[in-house]
DNA sequence: TTGTATGCGTTATCAG
DNA sequence: CTGATAACGCATACAA
């Protein structure tokens, strides 16, 4: 077992004072170039890493960022979209020397609010991976002075990095107008509790007008986020729409794949009879039959941008930084659409 | 901002000594029933939670478990199978009062081995979510005295919770024998660097003999873990096999879905011409067309069992506990197989 | 420029 | 049964 290293015994071995070691590590105070080099070299040689607990106990900064997945919406690590963003976020902040710490309301016997946990753990900042607008506890956190970012929630006062939903919808409309040359459209959204879905719906209505195309039915709101809700939604859509749409835009790929399956089960051919476009570009979109034309969200960019933003916020708590960062998206054309 | 609470000011407000507060919190030493009740009540009322850093600094136990994803195999949080198991693991240990801390080789400027990081962070135990047998650094950790569990690696000295692969294959054979009544089989495996895949291959050969069925070709090893490698593997299989198999068993669903797609592109109908069985029961298995008959691994049980095992190991470091825990699996019948 | 002393919030070991 | 007190490893203000 390797010997336990502390600034104390390092100092002794170098004939210096513990405080000096601390100073060079933290790049604070004055220390001669020579000793700095000497200490740095020695530290590297023996692989010394400061004890985080002691550090956290003593100083203001903990180099820890809290991760919150609202427990109200019960999506966690297994959700591929969010966990992918989180993975990229994690990689980035770790490179900058920050650790992740999950914030959960209940840990063993102890139950606190998100905010109280963050104070208790003294995290330098928080990343709200997925939030729920009905979770009161979240607002306490958002309204606090703890630096926070999200890649999901749009709430005044919260810094958020999101894909440009309007741009995504616009790309689809451009494609419809220029290549597909279709007229009659319909839209299937996810639950309207999600701001992202609502933005997509709004953009849809906006561009339907602007491009002078025809919306064959009121927007259908799927009852949930998954495949099955898409399957049901498309049946409902065709039931209520006066004219059959030539193309259905769907607010997310998960739902869109259900739509594809639903159409197939109704013996409606995609793309010959109806064309379909999704949103997200989940892994399976390209493997489905037919493969799904969709708007790709750049998960890596989302995670890294959120990381960068949070680090900036943590370093300059009082600087005013643009609250919403919109990231570009791109259209990925596959088999579910086709030029006539 | 709520006042910062310490055992110190709690003690003062209760006219007790700090040490006494500590004792009731840790259920150690002797303290009268009366004061215990009083302290407990007060603590609950004001929502006091001990400062973890101080705690970790002082005591042997940190109530933290290290999470390692070998960086050599580059699968992280975005891998749905592992992140699902991890989520269940997380939920369970958090309920028991343990926190998660990701162990990565490089954190900011500091680079250490997994083992050294674990020592530095003083984790009480480690959960190796996914390991790579070529990662030398892992063995240092496994061979150390730090309690460790895995749900992936089979290595002497490492406690591992895995699905019963042989049972899974046997369930398929029973189903073939009793219901499907087929004779000619083939097997597509994932890369043979995975012990799980190898176990499934071995079981396949074992039961081919035992049930006196006919293996039409040497096992094909897909070059990777995903959809595409399955797509390629099935083409290769049909090329090399003398007789066309009536049923193809595939070592994982990801690969199996690629197989399904490959067959479809070759105009081979499933299940009419060839039947297919997967392994895992990933979310998409039931949504694909045709939906996939497969062996379901219980991810929740895997995560929770690993959690339980690790907690036991951490509490009784020297107790000898069964090294390999095999969990039952079940057969899920869907459209990709069919009685003749 | 370097060394010393103190405190961060606990736990654990003593006395009382 | 309870109260004082010394670590734990580090950062920092201050003294040298």
PDB file of C-alpha atoms (C1' of nucleotides) in Angstrom, chain D:
ATOM      1  C1'  DC D   1     -23.867   8.795  30.660  1.00  0.00           C
ATOM      2  C1'  DT D   2     -21.745  13.289  29.287  1.00  0.00           C
ATOM      3  C1'  DG D   3     -18.134  16.911  28.362  1.00  0.00           C
ATOM      4  C1'  DA D   4     -13.597  18.290  26.892  1.00  0.00           C
ATOM      5  C1'  DT D   5      -9.926  17.652  23.504  1.00  0.00           C
ATOM      6  C1'  DA D   6      -7.000  15.972  19.955  1.00  0.00           C
ATOM      7  C1'  DA D   7      -6.624  14.693  15.351  1.00  0.00           C
ATOM      8  C1'  DC D   8      -8.059  14.509  10.063  1.00  0.00           C
ATOM      9  C1'  DG D   9      -5.410  17.459   5.716  1.00  0.00           C
ATOM     10  C1'  DC D  10      -5.596  21.618   3.979  1.00  0.00           C
ATOM     11  C1'  DA D  11      -5.790  27.026   3.191  1.00  0.00           C
ATOM     12  C1'  DT D  12      -4.770  31.388   4.813  1.00  0.00           C
ATOM     13  C1'  DA D  13      -3.645  35.332   7.522  1.00  0.00           C
ATOM     14  C1'  DC D  14       0.140  36.707   9.757  1.00  0.00           C
ATOM     15  C1'  DA D  15       4.779  36.615  11.586  1.00  0.00           C
ATOM     16  C1'  DA D  16       9.550  36.020  10.596  1.00  0.00           C
TER      17       DA D  16
END
